[in-house]
Amino acid sequence: MMRIEQWNPADEASARACHDVMLAVHQADGPVEPPDTYGLFAMFLREGWDRTPGETWVARGDDGTVVGYNRIDFPDLENLDLASARPVVHPAARRRGTGRALLRHAGTRAEAHGRTRFDSWTGAGTAGDAFAEAVGAKLDLEEVLRIQHLREIAPGTVAALRATAERSAAGYSLVSWSGPIPEKYYGPLAGVLNAFNDAPHGANTEPEEWTADRVRQRTGQFERAGLLHGYGVAALADDSGEMTAYSGVLTNPEQPQWAFQQLTAVVRDHRGHRLGLLVKTAMLELLAAEQPQLEYILTGNAATNAYMIAVNEQLGYRVTEPHLRFYEMPVAALIAQS
């Protein structure tokens, strides 16, 4: 009989078994980017991606084998009515009720934490996508993934695009860093992160309110643990010193060919100066100097984010599958799953 038990962070054997489940799902669902390495994955089970409070639960089959897992997040700064999770089931254990059991269980945990909404995400056209539709989840947002093939960029292209952006960005200067975000930029960066709140989001998603303390506490844990390496490029207004645009990228030392684009945002009052293109081209030049072995950068944009899609297409990004689908449903509907 299948059982669901809370994961003990001291239980490395179960963490590795969950990682094996994730690897099997990754292979079955076919995304082109590499799967999370074990260290990164284990830290995610312990802390989530951004230190949002949460719980990790493990599903075991009749013989005690780990057949699935679920990391459930309970946002504590905004969206206090929300629980967020992505139940993961080994392909060999699908269609046996494991996914629905994990979903019902997530509903009971969400209810225990006073949550009424639940959201999740999956790849379009995957087994998870079919499962989301089967349980009655509502599609809330679609995100298209793109990959930049760095070896295919013609020589001089990035420099030419940067020069074009610089002509429109007179009155702005760039700063950059390698490694965790410097403390002096916590406050300025918070302002740019808040600017991202007018990008496409889920219909019921409350905007995040960033402060210097939140940047300090909720970012950079994977970098400080040595699991990832971060790069940042920001534009500052020459007359005020205000940080007006930012682009961040993460790399994994265990996957040296790949980089992962994080947020790129421009403060509303400073848009129209091609600052998005400026910080992204400057980032490419920084990466070329520091990580010359890189071949691919993965990014994702809401399907309706026309501005950033246009910038990425200028830089040669190409759509890859599967794109992501974000779903939402009431917690009561989770608990009612049969």
Short mmCIF file of N, CA, C and O in Angstrom, two decimals, residues 174-182 185 189 223 229-235 243 245-251 260-264 279-280 282-284 286-287 290:
data_model
loop_
_atom_site.label_atom_id
_atom_site.label_comp_id
_atom_site.label_asym_id
_atom_site.label_seq_id
_atom_site.Cartn_x
_atom_site.Cartn_y
_atom_site.Cartn_z
N LEU A 174 27.03 51.35 -16.78
CA LEU A 174 26.84 49.96 -16.38
C LEU A 174 27.75 49.59 -15.22
O LEU A 174 28.88 50.07 -15.10
N VAL A 175 27.24 48.72 -14.35
CA VAL A 175 28.03 48.05 -13.33
C VAL A 175 27.77 46.55 -13.48
O VAL A 175 26.71 46.14 -13.97
N SER A 176 28.72 45.73 -13.05
CA SER A 176 28.53 44.29 -13.15
C SER A 176 29.23 43.62 -11.97
O SER A 176 30.07 44.22 -11.29
N TRP A 177 28.84 42.37 -11.73
CA TRP A 177 29.47 41.61 -10.67
C TRP A 177 29.45 40.13 -11.03
O TRP A 177 28.65 39.67 -11.83
N SER A 178 30.36 39.40 -10.41
CA SER A 178 30.47 37.95 -10.55
C SER A 178 30.38 37.37 -9.15
O SER A 178 31.15 37.75 -8.26
N GLY A 179 29.44 36.47 -8.93
CA GLY A 179 29.21 35.92 -7.60
C GLY A 179 27.94 36.48 -7.00
O GLY A 179 27.12 37.09 -7.69
N PRO A 180 27.72 36.30 -5.69
CA PRO A 180 26.51 36.81 -5.05
C PRO A 180 26.36 38.33 -5.23
O PRO A 180 27.34 39.04 -5.42
N ILE A 181 25.14 38.80 -5.18
CA ILE A 181 24.86 40.23 -5.33
C ILE A 181 25.59 41.01 -4.25
O ILE A 181 25.48 40.70 -3.06
N PRO A 182 26.39 42.02 -4.60
CA PRO A 182 27.06 42.83 -3.58
C PRO A 182 26.05 43.52 -2.67
O PRO A 182 25.00 43.99 -3.12
N TYR A 185 24.22 46.79 -3.40
CA TYR A 185 23.19 46.85 -4.42
C TYR A 185 21.86 46.23 -3.98
O TYR A 185 20.92 46.18 -4.77
N LEU A 189 18.69 47.17 -6.19
CA LEU A 189 18.14 46.07 -6.97
C LEU A 189 16.69 45.80 -6.61
O LEU A 189 15.88 45.43 -7.47
N GLU A 223 24.19 30.19 -4.51
CA GLU A 223 25.52 30.71 -4.82
C GLU A 223 26.43 30.66 -3.60
O GLU A 223 27.59 30.24 -3.69
N HIS A 229 26.82 29.72 -9.73
CA HIS A 229 27.59 30.96 -9.78
C HIS A 229 26.76 32.00 -10.52
O HIS A 229 26.23 31.72 -11.59
N GLY A 230 26.63 33.18 -9.93
CA GLY A 230 25.78 34.21 -10.50
C GLY A 230 26.57 35.34 -11.13
O GLY A 230 27.71 35.64 -10.72
N TYR A 231 25.94 35.96 -12.12
CA TYR A 231 26.47 37.16 -12.76
C TYR A 231 25.36 38.19 -12.83
O TYR A 231 24.20 37.84 -13.09
N GLY A 232 25.71 39.44 -12.60
CA GLY A 232 24.73 40.51 -12.70
C GLY A 232 25.28 41.68 -13.48
O GLY A 232 26.47 42.01 -13.38
N VAL A 233 24.41 42.31 -14.27
CA VAL A 233 24.74 43.56 -14.97
C VAL A 233 23.59 44.51 -14.72
O VAL A 233 22.41 44.14 -14.87
N ALA A 234 23.90 45.73 -14.33
CA ALA A 234 22.87 46.72 -14.04
C ALA A 234 23.23 48.05 -14.68
O ALA A 234 24.41 48.37 -14.86
N ALA A 235 22.19 48.82 -15.02
CA ALA A 235 22.38 50.17 -15.56
C ALA A 235 22.01 51.18 -14.47
O ALA A 235 20.97 51.04 -13.80
N MET A 243 19.44 52.69 -9.84
CA MET A 243 19.53 51.50 -10.65
C MET A 243 18.25 51.42 -11.49
O MET A 243 17.15 51.42 -10.96
N ALA A 245 17.96 49.31 -14.58
CA ALA A 245 17.77 48.05 -15.32
C ALA A 245 18.72 47.01 -14.76
O ALA A 245 19.76 47.35 -14.18
N TYR A 246 18.35 45.76 -14.94
CA TYR A 246 19.16 44.67 -14.38
C TYR A 246 18.94 43.41 -15.20
O TYR A 246 17.83 43.15 -15.70
N SER A 247 19.99 42.61 -15.33
CA SER A 247 19.89 41.28 -15.90
C SER A 247 20.79 40.35 -15.11
O SER A 247 21.94 40.69 -14.81
N GLY A 248 20.26 39.18 -14.76
CA GLY A 248 21.02 38.21 -13.99
C GLY A 248 21.09 36.87 -14.71
O GLY A 248 20.15 36.47 -15.40
N VAL A 249 22.19 36.17 -14.55
CA VAL A 249 22.40 34.84 -15.14
C VAL A 249 23.04 33.94 -14.10
O VAL A 249 23.88 34.40 -13.30
N LEU A 250 22.64 32.67 -14.08
CA LEU A 250 23.25 31.68 -13.21
C LEU A 250 23.92 30.60 -14.04
O LEU A 250 23.42 30.22 -15.11
N THR A 251 25.05 30.10 -13.56
CA THR A 251 25.71 28.95 -14.16
C THR A 251 25.92 27.90 -13.08
O THR A 251 25.97 28.20 -11.88
N PHE A 260 21.72 29.97 -17.29
CA PHE A 260 20.28 30.09 -17.10
C PHE A 260 19.93 31.55 -16.80
O PHE A 260 20.32 32.09 -15.76
N GLN A 261 19.24 32.16 -17.75
CA GLN A 261 18.86 33.55 -17.60
C GLN A 261 17.86 33.70 -16.46
O GLN A 261 16.89 32.95 -16.37
N GLN A 262 18.12 34.64 -15.60
CA GLN A 262 17.18 34.98 -14.54
C GLN A 262 16.43 36.24 -14.97
O GLN A 262 16.21 36.48 -16.14
N LEU A 263 16.04 37.03 -14.03
CA LEU A 263 15.24 38.21 -14.34
C LEU A 263 16.01 39.22 -15.19
O LEU A 263 17.19 39.49 -14.96
N THR A 264 15.33 39.80 -16.18
CA THR A 264 15.76 41.03 -16.83
C THR A 264 14.60 42.01 -16.70
O THR A 264 13.47 41.68 -17.08
N VAL A 279 21.79 45.84 -21.12
CA VAL A 279 22.28 44.98 -20.04
C VAL A 279 22.45 43.54 -20.52
O VAL A 279 23.36 42.82 -20.06
N LYS A 280 21.63 43.10 -21.45
CA LYS A 280 21.76 41.72 -21.93
C LYS A 280 22.98 41.54 -22.84
O LYS A 280 23.66 40.51 -22.78
N ALA A 282 25.70 43.41 -22.63
CA ALA A 282 26.84 43.52 -21.72
C ALA A 282 27.03 42.21 -20.95
O ALA A 282 28.18 41.80 -20.69
N MET A 283 25.93 41.55 -20.60
CA MET A 283 26.03 40.26 -19.93
C MET A 283 26.71 39.23 -20.82
O MET A 283 27.57 38.45 -20.36
N LEU A 284 26.36 39.22 -22.10
CA LEU A 284 26.99 38.27 -23.01
C LEU A 284 28.49 38.49 -23.10
O LEU A 284 29.27 37.53 -23.17
N LEU A 286 30.34 39.80 -20.72
CA LEU A 286 30.89 39.36 -19.43
C LEU A 286 31.04 37.84 -19.39
O LEU A 286 32.08 37.31 -18.97
N LEU A 287 30.02 37.13 -19.85
CA LEU A 287 30.08 35.67 -19.85
C LEU A 287 31.15 35.15 -20.79
O LEU A 287 31.83 34.16 -20.50
N GLU A 290 34.34 35.42 -18.86
CA GLU A 290 34.48 34.62 -17.64
C GLU A 290 34.15 33.15 -17.83
O GLU A 290 34.64 32.30 -17.09
#
